[in-house]
PDB file of C-alpha atoms in Angstrom:
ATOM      1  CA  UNK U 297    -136.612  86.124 -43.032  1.00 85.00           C
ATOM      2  CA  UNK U 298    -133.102  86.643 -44.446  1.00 84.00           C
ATOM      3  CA  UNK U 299    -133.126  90.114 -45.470  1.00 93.00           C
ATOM      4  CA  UNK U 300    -132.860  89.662 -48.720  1.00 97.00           C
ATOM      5  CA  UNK U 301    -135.666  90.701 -50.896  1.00 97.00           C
ATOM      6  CA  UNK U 302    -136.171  89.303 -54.724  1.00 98.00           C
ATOM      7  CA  UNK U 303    -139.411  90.245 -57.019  1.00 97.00           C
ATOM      8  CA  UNK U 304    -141.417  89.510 -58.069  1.00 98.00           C
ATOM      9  CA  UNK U 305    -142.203  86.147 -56.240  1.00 97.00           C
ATOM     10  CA  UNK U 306    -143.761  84.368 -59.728  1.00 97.00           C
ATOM     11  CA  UNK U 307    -143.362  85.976 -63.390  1.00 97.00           C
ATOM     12  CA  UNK U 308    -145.388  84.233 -66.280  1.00 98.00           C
ATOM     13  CA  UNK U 309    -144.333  85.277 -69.495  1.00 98.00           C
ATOM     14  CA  UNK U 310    -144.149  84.356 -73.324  1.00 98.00           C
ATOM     15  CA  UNK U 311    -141.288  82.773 -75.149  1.00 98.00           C
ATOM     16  CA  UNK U 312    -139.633  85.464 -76.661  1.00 98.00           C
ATOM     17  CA  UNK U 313    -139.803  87.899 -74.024  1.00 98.00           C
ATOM     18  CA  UNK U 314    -138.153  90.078 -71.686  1.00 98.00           C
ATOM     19  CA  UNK U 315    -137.755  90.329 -68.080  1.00 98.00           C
ATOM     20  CA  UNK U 316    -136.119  91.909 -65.088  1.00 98.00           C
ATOM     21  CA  UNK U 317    -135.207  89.995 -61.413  1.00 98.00           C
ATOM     22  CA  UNK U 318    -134.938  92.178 -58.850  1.00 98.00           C
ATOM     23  CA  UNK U 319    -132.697  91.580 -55.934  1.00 98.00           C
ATOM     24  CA  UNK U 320    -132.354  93.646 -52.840  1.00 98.00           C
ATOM     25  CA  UNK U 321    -129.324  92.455 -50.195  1.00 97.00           C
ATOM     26  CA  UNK U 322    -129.305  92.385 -46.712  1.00 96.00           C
ATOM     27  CA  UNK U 323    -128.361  95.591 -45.393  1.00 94.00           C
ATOM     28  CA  UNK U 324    -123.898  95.918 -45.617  1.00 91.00           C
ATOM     29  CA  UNK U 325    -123.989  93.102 -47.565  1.00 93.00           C
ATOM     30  CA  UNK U 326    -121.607  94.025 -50.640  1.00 92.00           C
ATOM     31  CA  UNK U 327    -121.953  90.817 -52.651  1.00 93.00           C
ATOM     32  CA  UNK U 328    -124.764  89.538 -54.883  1.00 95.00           C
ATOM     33  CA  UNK U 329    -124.718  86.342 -56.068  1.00 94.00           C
ATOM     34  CA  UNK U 330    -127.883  85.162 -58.768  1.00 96.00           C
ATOM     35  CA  UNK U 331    -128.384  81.007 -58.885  1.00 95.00           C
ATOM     36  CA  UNK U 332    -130.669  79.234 -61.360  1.00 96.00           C
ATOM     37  CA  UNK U 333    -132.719  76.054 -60.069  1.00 94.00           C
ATOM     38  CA  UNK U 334    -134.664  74.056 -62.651  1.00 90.00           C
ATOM     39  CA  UNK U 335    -137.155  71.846 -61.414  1.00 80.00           C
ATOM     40  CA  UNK U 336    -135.401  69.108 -59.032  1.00 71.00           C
ATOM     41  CA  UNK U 337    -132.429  70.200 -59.990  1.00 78.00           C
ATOM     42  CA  UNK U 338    -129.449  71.666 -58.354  1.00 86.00           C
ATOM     43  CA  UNK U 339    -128.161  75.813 -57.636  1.00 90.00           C
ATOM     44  CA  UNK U 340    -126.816  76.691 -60.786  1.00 92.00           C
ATOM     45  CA  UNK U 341    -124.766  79.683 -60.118  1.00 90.00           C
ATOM     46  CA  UNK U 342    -124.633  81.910 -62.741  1.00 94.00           C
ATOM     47  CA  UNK U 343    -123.328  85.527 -61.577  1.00 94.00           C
ATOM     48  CA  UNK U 344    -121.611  87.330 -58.798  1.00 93.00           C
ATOM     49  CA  UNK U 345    -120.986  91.038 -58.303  1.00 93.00           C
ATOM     50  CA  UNK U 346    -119.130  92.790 -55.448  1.00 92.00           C
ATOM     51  CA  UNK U 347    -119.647  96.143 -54.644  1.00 93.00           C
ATOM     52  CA  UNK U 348    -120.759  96.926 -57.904  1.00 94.00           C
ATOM     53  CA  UNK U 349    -117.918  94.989 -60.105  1.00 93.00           C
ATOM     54  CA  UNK U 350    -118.763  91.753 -61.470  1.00 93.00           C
ATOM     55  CA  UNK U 351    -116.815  89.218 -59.790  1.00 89.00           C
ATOM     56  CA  UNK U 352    -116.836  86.064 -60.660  1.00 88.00           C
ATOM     57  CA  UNK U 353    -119.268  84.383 -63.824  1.00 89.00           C
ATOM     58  CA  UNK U 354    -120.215  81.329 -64.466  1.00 89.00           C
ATOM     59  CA  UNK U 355    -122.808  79.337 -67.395  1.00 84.00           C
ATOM     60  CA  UNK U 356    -124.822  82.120 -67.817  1.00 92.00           C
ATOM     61  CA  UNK U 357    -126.085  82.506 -71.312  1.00 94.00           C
ATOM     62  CA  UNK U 358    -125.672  85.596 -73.366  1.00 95.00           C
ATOM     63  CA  UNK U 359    -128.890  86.373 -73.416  1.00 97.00           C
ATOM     64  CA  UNK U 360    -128.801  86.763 -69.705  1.00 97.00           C
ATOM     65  CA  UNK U 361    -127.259  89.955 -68.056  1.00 96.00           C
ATOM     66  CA  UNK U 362    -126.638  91.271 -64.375  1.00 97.00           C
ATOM     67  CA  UNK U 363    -125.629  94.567 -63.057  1.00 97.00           C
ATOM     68  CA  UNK U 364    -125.672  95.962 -59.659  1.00 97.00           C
ATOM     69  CA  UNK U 365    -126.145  99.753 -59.205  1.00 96.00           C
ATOM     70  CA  UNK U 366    -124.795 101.552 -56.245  1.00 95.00           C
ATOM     71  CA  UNK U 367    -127.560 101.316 -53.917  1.00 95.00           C
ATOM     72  CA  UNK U 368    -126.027  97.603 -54.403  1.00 96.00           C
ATOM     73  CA  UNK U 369    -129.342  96.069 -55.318  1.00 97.00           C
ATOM     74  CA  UNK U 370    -128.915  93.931 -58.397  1.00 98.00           C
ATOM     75  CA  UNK U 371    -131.265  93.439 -61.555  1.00 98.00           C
ATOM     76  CA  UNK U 372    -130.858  90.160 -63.307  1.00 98.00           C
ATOM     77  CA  UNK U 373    -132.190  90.795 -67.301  1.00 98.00           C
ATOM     78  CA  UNK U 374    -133.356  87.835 -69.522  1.00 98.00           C
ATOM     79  CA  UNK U 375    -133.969  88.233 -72.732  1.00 97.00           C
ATOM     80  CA  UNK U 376    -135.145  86.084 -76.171  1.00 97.00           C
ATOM     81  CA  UNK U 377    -136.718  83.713 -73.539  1.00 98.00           C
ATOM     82  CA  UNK U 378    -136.998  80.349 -74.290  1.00 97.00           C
ATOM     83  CA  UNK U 379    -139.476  77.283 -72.732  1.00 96.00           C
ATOM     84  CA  UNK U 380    -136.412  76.076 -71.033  1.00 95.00           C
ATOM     85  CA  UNK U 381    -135.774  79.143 -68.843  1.00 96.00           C
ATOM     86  CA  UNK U 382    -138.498  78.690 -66.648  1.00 96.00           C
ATOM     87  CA  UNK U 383    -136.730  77.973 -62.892  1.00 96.00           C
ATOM     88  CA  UNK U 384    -136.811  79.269 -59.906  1.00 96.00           C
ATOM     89  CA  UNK U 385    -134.044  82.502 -60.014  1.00 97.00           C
ATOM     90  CA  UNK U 386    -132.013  82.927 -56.164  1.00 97.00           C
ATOM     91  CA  UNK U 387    -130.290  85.808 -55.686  1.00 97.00           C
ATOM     92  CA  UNK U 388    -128.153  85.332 -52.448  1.00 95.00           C
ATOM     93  CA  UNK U 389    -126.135  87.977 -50.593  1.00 95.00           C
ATOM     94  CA  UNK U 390    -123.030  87.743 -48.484  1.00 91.00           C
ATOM     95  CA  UNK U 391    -120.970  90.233 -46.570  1.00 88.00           C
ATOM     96  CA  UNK U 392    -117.590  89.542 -48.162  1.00 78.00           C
ATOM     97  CA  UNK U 393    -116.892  87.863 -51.676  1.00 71.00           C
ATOM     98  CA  UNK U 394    -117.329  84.261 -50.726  1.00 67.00           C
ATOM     99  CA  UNK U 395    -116.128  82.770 -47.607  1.00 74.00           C
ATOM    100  CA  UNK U 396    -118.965  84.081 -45.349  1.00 80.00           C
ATOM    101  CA  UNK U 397    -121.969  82.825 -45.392  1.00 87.00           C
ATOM    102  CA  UNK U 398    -124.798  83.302 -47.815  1.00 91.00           C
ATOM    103  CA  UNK U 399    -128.167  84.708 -47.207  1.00 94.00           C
ATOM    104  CA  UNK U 400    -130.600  83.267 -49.788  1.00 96.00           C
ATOM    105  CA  UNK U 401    -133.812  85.394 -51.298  1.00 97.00           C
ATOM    106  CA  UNK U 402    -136.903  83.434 -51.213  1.00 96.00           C
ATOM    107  CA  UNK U 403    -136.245  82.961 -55.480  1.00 97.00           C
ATOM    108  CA  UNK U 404    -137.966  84.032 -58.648  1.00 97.00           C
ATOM    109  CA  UNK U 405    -140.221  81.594 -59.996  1.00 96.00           C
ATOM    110  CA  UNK U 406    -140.346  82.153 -63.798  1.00 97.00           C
ATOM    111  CA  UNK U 407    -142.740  80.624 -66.132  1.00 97.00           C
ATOM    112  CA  UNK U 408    -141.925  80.553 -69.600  1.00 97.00           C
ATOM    113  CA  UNK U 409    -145.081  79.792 -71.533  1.00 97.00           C
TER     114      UNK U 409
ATOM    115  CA  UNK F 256    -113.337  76.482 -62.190  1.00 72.00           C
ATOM    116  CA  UNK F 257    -113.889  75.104 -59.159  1.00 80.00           C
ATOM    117  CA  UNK F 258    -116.028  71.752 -59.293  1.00 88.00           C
ATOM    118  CA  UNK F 259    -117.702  70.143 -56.190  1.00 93.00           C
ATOM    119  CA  UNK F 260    -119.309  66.291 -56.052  1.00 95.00           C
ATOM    120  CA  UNK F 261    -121.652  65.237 -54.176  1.00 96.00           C
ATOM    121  CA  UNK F 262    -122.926  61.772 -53.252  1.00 96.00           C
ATOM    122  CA  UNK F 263    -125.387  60.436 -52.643  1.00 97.00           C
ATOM    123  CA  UNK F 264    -127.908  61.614 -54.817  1.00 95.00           C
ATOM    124  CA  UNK F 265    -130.785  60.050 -52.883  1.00 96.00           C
ATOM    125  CA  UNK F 266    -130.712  58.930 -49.042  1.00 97.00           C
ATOM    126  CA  UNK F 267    -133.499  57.588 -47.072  1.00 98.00           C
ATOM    127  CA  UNK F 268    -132.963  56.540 -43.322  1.00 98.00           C
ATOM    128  CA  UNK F 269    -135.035  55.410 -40.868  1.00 97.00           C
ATOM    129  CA  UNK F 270    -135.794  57.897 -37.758  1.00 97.00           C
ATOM    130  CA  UNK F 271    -132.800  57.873 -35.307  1.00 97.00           C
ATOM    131  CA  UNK F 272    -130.449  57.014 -37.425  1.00 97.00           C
ATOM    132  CA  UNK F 273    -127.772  58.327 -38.886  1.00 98.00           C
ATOM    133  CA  UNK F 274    -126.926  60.357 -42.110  1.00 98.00           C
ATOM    134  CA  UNK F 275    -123.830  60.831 -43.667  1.00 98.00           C
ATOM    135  CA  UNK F 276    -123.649  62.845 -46.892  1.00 98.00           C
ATOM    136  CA  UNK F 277    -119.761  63.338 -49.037  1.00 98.00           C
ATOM    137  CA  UNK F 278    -118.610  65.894 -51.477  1.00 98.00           C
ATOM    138  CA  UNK F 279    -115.632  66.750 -53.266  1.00 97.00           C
ATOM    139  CA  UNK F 280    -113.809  69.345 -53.949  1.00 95.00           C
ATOM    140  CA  UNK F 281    -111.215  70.709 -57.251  1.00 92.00           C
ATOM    141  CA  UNK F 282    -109.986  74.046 -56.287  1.00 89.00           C
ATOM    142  CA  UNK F 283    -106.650  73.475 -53.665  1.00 89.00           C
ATOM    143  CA  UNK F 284    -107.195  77.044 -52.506  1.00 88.00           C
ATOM    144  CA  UNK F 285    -111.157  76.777 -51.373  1.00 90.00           C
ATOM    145  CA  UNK F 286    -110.997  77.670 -47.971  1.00 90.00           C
ATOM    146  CA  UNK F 287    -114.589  77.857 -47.024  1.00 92.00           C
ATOM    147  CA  UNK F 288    -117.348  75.074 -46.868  1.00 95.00           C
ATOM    148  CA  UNK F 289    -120.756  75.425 -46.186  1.00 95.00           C
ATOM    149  CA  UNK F 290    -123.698  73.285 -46.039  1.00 97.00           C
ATOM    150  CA  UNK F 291    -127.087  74.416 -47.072  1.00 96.00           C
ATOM    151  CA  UNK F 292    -130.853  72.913 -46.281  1.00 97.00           C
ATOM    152  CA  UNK F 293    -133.913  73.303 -49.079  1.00 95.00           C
ATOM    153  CA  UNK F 294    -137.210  72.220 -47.632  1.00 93.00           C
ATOM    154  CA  UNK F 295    -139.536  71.571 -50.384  1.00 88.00           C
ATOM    155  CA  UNK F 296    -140.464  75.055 -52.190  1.00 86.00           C
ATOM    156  CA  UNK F 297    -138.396  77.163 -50.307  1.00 91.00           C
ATOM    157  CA  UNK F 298    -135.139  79.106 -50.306  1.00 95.00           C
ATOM    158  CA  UNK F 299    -131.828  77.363 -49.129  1.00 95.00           C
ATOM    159  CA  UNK F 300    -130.391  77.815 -45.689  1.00 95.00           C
ATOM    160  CA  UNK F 301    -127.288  77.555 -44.038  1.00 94.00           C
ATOM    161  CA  UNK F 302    -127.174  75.037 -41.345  1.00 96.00           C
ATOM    162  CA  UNK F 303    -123.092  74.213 -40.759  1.00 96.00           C
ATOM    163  CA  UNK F 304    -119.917  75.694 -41.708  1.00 95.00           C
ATOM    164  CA  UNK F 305    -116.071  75.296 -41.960  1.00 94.00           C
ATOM    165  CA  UNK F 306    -113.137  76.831 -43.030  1.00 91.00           C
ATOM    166  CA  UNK F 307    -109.783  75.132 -44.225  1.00 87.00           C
ATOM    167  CA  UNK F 308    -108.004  75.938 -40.890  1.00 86.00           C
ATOM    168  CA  UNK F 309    -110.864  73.465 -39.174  1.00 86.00           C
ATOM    169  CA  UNK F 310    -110.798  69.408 -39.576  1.00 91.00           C
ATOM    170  CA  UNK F 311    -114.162  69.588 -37.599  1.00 95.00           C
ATOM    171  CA  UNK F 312    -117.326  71.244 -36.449  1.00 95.00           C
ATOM    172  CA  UNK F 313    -119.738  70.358 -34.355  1.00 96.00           C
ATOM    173  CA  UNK F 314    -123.396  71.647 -33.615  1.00 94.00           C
ATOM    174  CA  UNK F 315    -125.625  69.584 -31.638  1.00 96.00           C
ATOM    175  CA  UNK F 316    -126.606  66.654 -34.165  1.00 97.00           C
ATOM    176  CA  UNK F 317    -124.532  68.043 -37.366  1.00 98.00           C
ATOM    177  CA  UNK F 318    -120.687  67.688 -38.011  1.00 98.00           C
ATOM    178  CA  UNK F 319    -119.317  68.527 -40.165  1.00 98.00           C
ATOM    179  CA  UNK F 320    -115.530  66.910 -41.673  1.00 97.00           C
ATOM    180  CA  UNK F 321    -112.464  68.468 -43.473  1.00 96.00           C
ATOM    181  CA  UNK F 322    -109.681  66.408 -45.062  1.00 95.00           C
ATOM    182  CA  UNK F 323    -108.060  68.687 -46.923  1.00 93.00           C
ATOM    183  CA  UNK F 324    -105.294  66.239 -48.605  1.00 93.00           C
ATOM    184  CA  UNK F 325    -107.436  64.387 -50.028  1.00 94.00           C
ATOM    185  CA  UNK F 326    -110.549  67.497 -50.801  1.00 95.00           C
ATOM    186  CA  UNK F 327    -113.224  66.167 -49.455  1.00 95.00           C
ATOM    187  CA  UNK F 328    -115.812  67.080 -46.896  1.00 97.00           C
ATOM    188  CA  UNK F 329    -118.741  65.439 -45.452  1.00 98.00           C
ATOM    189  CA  UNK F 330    -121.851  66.459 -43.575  1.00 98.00           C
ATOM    190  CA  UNK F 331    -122.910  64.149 -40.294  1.00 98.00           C
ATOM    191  CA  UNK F 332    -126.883  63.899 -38.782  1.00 98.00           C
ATOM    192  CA  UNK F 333    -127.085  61.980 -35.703  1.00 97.00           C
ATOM    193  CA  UNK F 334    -129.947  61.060 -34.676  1.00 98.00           C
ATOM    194  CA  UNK F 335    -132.292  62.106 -37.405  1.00 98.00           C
ATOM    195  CA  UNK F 336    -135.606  63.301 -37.346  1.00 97.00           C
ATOM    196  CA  UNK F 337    -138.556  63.739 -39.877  1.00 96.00           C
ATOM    197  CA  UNK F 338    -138.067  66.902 -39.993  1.00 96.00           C
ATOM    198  CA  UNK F 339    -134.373  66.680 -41.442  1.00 97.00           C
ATOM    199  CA  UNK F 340    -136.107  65.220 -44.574  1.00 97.00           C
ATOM    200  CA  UNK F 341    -134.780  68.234 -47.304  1.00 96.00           C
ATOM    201  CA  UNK F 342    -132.515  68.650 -50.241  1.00 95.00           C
ATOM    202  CA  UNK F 343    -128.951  69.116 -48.366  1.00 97.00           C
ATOM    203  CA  UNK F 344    -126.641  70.904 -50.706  1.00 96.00           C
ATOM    204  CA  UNK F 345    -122.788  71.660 -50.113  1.00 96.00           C
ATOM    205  CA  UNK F 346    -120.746  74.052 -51.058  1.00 94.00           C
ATOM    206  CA  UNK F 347    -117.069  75.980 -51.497  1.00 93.00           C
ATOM    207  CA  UNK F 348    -115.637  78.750 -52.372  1.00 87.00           C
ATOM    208  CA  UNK F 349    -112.383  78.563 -54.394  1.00 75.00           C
ATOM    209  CA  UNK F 350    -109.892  80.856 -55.497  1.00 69.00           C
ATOM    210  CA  UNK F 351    -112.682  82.864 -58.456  1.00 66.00           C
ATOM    211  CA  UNK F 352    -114.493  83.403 -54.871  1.00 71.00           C
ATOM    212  CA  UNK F 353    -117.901  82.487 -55.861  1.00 80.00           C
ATOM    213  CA  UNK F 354    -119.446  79.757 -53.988  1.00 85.00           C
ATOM    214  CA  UNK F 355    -119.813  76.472 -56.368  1.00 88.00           C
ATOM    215  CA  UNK F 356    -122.429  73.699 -54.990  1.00 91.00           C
ATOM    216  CA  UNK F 357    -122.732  70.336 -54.938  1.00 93.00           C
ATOM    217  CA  UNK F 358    -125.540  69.078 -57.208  1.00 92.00           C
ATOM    218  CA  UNK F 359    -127.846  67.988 -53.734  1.00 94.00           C
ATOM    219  CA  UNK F 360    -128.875  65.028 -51.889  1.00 96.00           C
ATOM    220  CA  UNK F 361    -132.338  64.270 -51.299  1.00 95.00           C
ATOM    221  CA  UNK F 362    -132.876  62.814 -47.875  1.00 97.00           C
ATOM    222  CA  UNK F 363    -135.783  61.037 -46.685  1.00 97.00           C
ATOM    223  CA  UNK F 364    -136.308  60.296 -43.114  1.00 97.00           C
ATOM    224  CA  UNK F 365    -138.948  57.506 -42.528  1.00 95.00           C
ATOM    225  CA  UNK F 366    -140.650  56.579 -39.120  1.00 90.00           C
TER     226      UNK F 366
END
């Protein structure tokens, strides 16, 4: 176990829709960091907050959206969805903003049907 | 941004033999390289580490190698086992601080 908690563990849900990935760090940890992984495909890193500020961003589409509250768990919204979302969603935490090691979440897997 | 290759794609060995797996690396200033394991279905976990100040670490059958001149660094299994067989991803953090991988190699220990 790595200590860091994601749910729900599967989502199926319509094209069009709306949902919310929940991601709970290890304990100190102040960085989030949320990775998409399409079926064999690689950790496509999409967001990272620190201590509540976003930090760094990378392809994430606009109809995608982070936040992380002060409790520093972090909520990753996707909206309009679309066939092609379906992936398995990481969230990973680390104790600094990058050059320490990252604790993965056992993922998200999201069906778009 | 930071952008990180990583070759090969695929890699089957047989048992006992060694693995050697390369990546690349854009950002100058990364300073932090890790190496991450998927097994089939599950999340990915660290296995080996190194920072920019390091040319080398060792932990029982995995090395890992930093040549920072020319930004690369490679991942080395001795001695491999079925149970090595996983998606080995790897990784660095550069100066936006997020940590950019490698798009994965696939390796296949036979008997």
């Amino acid at each position: 176990d790595s200590g860091v908690t994601q749910t729900p563990k599967h989502l199926i849900t319509a094209t069009g829709q709306r949902v919310t990935l929940r991601c709970s760090p290890r304990s100190g940890d102040l960085s989030v960091y949320w990775y998409q992984q399409s079926l064999d495909q690689g950790l496509q890193f999409l967001i990272q907050y620190y201590n509540g500020e976003e930090r760094a961003k990378g392809n994430i589409l606009e109809r995608f959206s982070a936040q992380q509250f002060p409790d520093l768990h972090s909520e990753l919204n996707l909206s309009s969805l679309e066939l092609g979302d379906s992936a398995l969603y990481f969230c990973a935490s680390s104790a600094n903003w990058g050059n320490t090691e990252a604790f993965f979440g056992q993922g998200t897997r999201l069906t778009v049907v | 941004g930071e952008n990180v290759e990583q070759h090969p794609s695929t890699l089957s060995v047989q048992e006992g033999d060694s693995a050697v797996i390369k990546c690349t690396y854009s950002d100058s200033a990364s300073n932090y390289f890790p190496w991450y394991k998927q097994e089939l279905g599950k999340r990915p976990q660290l296995i080996i580490d190194i920072r920019s100040n390091v040319g080398e670490k060792k932990d029982q059958r995995i090395a890992v190698t930093l040549n920072k001149t020319a930004k690369h660094f490679s991942l080395h299994i001795t001695e491999t086992q079925p149970e090595d067989s996983a998606v080995y991803f790897c990784a660095s953090t550069g100066t936006a601080s997020k940590l950019t991988f490698g798009t994965g190699t696939r390796l296949q220990v036979t008997l």
